[in-house]
Short mmCIF file of C-alpha atoms in Angstrom, two decimals:
data_model
loop_
_atom_site.label_atom_id
_atom_site.label_comp_id
_atom_site.label_asym_id
_atom_site.label_seq_id
_atom_site.Cartn_x
_atom_site.Cartn_y
_atom_site.Cartn_z
CA UNK N 1 0.00 0.00 0.00
CA UNK N 2 1.26 3.43 -0.91
CA UNK N 3 -0.34 6.49 0.60
CA UNK N 4 1.64 8.77 -1.72
CA UNK N 5 0.85 8.78 -5.43
CA UNK N 6 4.01 8.98 -7.49
CA UNK N 7 4.21 11.13 -10.61
CA UNK N 8 6.46 8.42 -12.13
CA UNK N 9 5.37 5.38 -14.09
CA UNK N 10 5.66 2.02 -12.31
CA UNK N 11 8.77 1.12 -14.32
CA UNK N 12 10.45 4.45 -13.63
CA UNK N 13 9.42 4.32 -9.99
CA UNK N 14 11.05 0.89 -9.62
CA UNK N 15 14.31 2.16 -11.14
CA UNK N 16 14.37 5.34 -9.09
CA UNK N 17 13.16 3.64 -5.91
CA UNK N 18 15.93 1.04 -6.15
CA UNK N 19 18.51 3.77 -6.73
CA UNK N 20 17.32 5.82 -3.76
CA UNK N 21 17.09 2.79 -1.47
CA UNK N 22 20.59 1.68 -2.45
CA UNK N 23 21.91 5.18 -1.85
CA UNK N 24 20.25 5.27 1.56
CA UNK N 25 21.79 1.95 2.58
CA UNK N 26 25.27 3.01 1.49
CA UNK N 27 25.01 6.40 3.20
CA UNK N 28 23.76 4.95 6.50
CA UNK N 29 26.57 2.41 6.48
CA UNK N 30 29.16 5.02 5.53
CA UNK N 31 28.12 7.12 8.53
CA UNK N 32 28.39 4.08 10.81
CA UNK N 33 31.76 3.01 9.43
CA UNK N 34 33.21 6.52 9.66
CA UNK N 35 31.97 6.85 13.25
CA UNK N 36 33.41 3.45 14.22
CA UNK N 37 36.79 4.40 12.78
CA UNK N 38 36.49 7.86 14.41
CA UNK N 39 36.12 6.28 17.85
CA UNK N 40 39.07 3.94 17.38
CA UNK N 41 41.68 5.87 15.41
CA UNK N 42 45.12 6.27 17.01
CA UNK N 43 48.46 7.59 15.86
CA UNK N 44 50.38 10.77 15.15
CA UNK N 45 47.68 12.13 12.82
CA UNK N 46 44.90 11.24 15.26
CA UNK N 47 43.40 14.70 15.56
CA UNK N 48 43.25 15.58 11.87
CA UNK N 49 41.89 12.15 10.87
CA UNK N 50 39.48 12.13 13.81
CA UNK N 51 38.00 15.49 12.77
CA UNK N 52 37.93 14.55 9.09
CA UNK N 53 35.94 11.41 9.92
CA UNK N 54 33.26 13.50 11.63
CA UNK N 55 32.93 15.55 8.46
CA UNK N 56 32.18 12.36 6.51
CA UNK N 57 29.62 11.33 9.13
CA UNK N 58 27.89 14.71 8.89
CA UNK N 59 27.78 14.55 5.09
CA UNK N 60 26.46 10.98 5.02
CA UNK N 61 23.77 11.73 7.61
CA UNK N 62 22.64 14.90 5.86
CA UNK N 63 22.37 13.21 2.49
CA UNK N 64 20.75 10.06 3.87
CA UNK N 65 17.89 12.16 5.17
CA UNK N 66 17.51 13.95 1.83
CA UNK N 67 17.54 10.64 -0.06
CA UNK N 68 15.01 9.02 2.31
CA UNK N 69 12.69 12.01 2.09
CA UNK N 70 12.92 12.00 -1.72
CA UNK N 71 11.94 8.31 -1.71
CA UNK N 72 8.99 9.07 0.56
CA UNK N 73 7.91 11.95 -1.69
CA UNK N 74 7.74 9.48 -4.58
CA UNK N 75 5.76 6.93 -2.57
CA UNK N 76 8.68 4.60 -1.90
CA UNK N 77 9.19 3.47 1.70
CA UNK N 78 12.80 4.16 2.72
CA UNK N 79 14.37 1.35 4.76
CA UNK N 80 17.31 2.23 6.97
CA UNK N 81 16.97 -0.65 9.41
CA UNK N 82 20.20 -2.29 10.57
CA UNK N 83 19.46 -5.63 8.90
CA UNK N 84 18.68 -3.92 5.59
CA UNK N 85 21.85 -1.84 5.76
CA UNK N 86 23.99 -4.86 6.67
CA UNK N 87 22.57 -6.91 3.82
CA UNK N 88 22.86 -4.26 1.12
CA UNK N 89 25.89 -2.08 1.75
CA UNK N 90 28.88 -1.95 -0.57
CA UNK N 91 31.23 -1.23 2.32
CA UNK N 92 33.36 -3.98 3.79
CA UNK N 93 33.78 -4.80 7.45
CA UNK N 94 35.76 -2.52 9.75
CA UNK N 95 38.42 -4.23 11.86
CA UNK N 96 37.83 -4.54 15.58
CA UNK N 97 39.95 -2.59 18.04
CA UNK N 98 42.28 0.37 17.67
CA UNK N 99 42.95 1.52 14.12
CA UNK N 100 46.21 3.22 13.20
CA UNK N 101 45.72 6.55 11.48
CA UNK N 102 47.18 5.32 8.16
CA UNK N 103 44.84 2.32 8.24
CA UNK N 104 41.91 4.59 9.05
CA UNK N 105 42.66 6.65 5.97
CA UNK N 106 42.87 3.48 3.82
CA UNK N 107 39.57 2.22 5.21
CA UNK N 108 37.85 5.50 4.33
CA UNK N 109 39.40 5.70 0.86
CA UNK N 110 38.19 2.15 0.14
CA UNK N 111 34.76 2.74 1.68
CA UNK N 112 34.22 6.01 -0.14
CA UNK N 113 35.40 4.44 -3.39
CA UNK N 114 32.87 1.62 -3.10
CA UNK N 115 30.02 4.02 -2.35
CA UNK N 116 31.02 6.48 -5.08
CA UNK N 117 31.14 3.73 -7.69
CA UNK N 118 27.60 2.71 -6.87
CA UNK N 119 26.40 6.33 -6.65
CA UNK N 120 27.69 7.00 -10.17
CA UNK N 121 25.73 3.97 -11.40
CA UNK N 122 22.64 5.39 -9.71
CA UNK N 123 23.23 8.80 -11.28
CA UNK N 124 23.27 7.12 -14.68
CA UNK N 125 20.17 5.03 -13.96
CA UNK N 126 18.03 7.94 -12.76
CA UNK N 127 18.85 10.46 -15.50
CA UNK N 128 16.00 9.58 -17.82
CA UNK N 129 13.26 8.48 -15.38
CA UNK N 130 13.72 11.20 -12.74
CA UNK N 131 16.14 14.12 -13.17
CA UNK N 132 15.11 15.44 -9.73
CA UNK N 133 16.39 12.32 -7.96
CA UNK N 134 19.39 12.29 -10.27
CA UNK N 135 20.24 15.84 -9.17
CA UNK N 136 20.17 14.78 -5.52
CA UNK N 137 22.47 11.85 -6.31
CA UNK N 138 24.83 14.08 -8.31
CA UNK N 139 25.15 16.53 -5.41
CA UNK N 140 25.83 13.88 -2.82
CA UNK N 141 28.32 12.11 -5.10
CA UNK N 142 30.23 15.37 -5.51
CA UNK N 143 30.42 15.73 -1.72
CA UNK N 144 31.62 12.14 -1.31
CA UNK N 145 34.23 12.60 -4.03
CA UNK N 146 35.54 15.66 -2.19
CA UNK N 147 35.94 13.60 0.98
CA UNK N 148 37.64 10.85 -1.03
CA UNK N 149 40.10 13.36 -2.47
CA UNK N 150 40.91 14.71 0.98
CA UNK N 151 41.51 11.23 2.44
CA UNK N 152 43.62 10.25 -0.56
CA UNK N 153 45.70 13.38 -0.03
CA UNK N 154 46.25 12.22 3.57
CA UNK N 155 47.99 9.09 2.31
CA UNK N 156 50.20 10.76 -0.31
#
């Protein structure tokens, strides 16, 4: 049952709904991963990496809300439950325990890379059926790519 009538056709709604749901899952997991690393990072670059991780968390949380609300506006139920996120995320597992600053940077570069790859696929998929959702995905991908650049610069 949908209480919101979508302006999109059923086929387009399926494509866009899948893209938005996938984006939501990846963003929720990215926020969780960045926070887990944030709490456990150690090393000489602790402070700068620690603060940079919070910036990623803020970005992921902001965009996850925008994505979920866009899905709702189209009549698609967003699902950010833990089991859904765990089953659908592109991000690998974070090691347990303390994480050296260089390893923290590598984890974020890898995690951001996985999410960005999937976001670019979603940008492509939503262009024709829903340019509004595509625009949201473009903006959030740009923000994630900026974070990726900054973490990559940390490891140079």
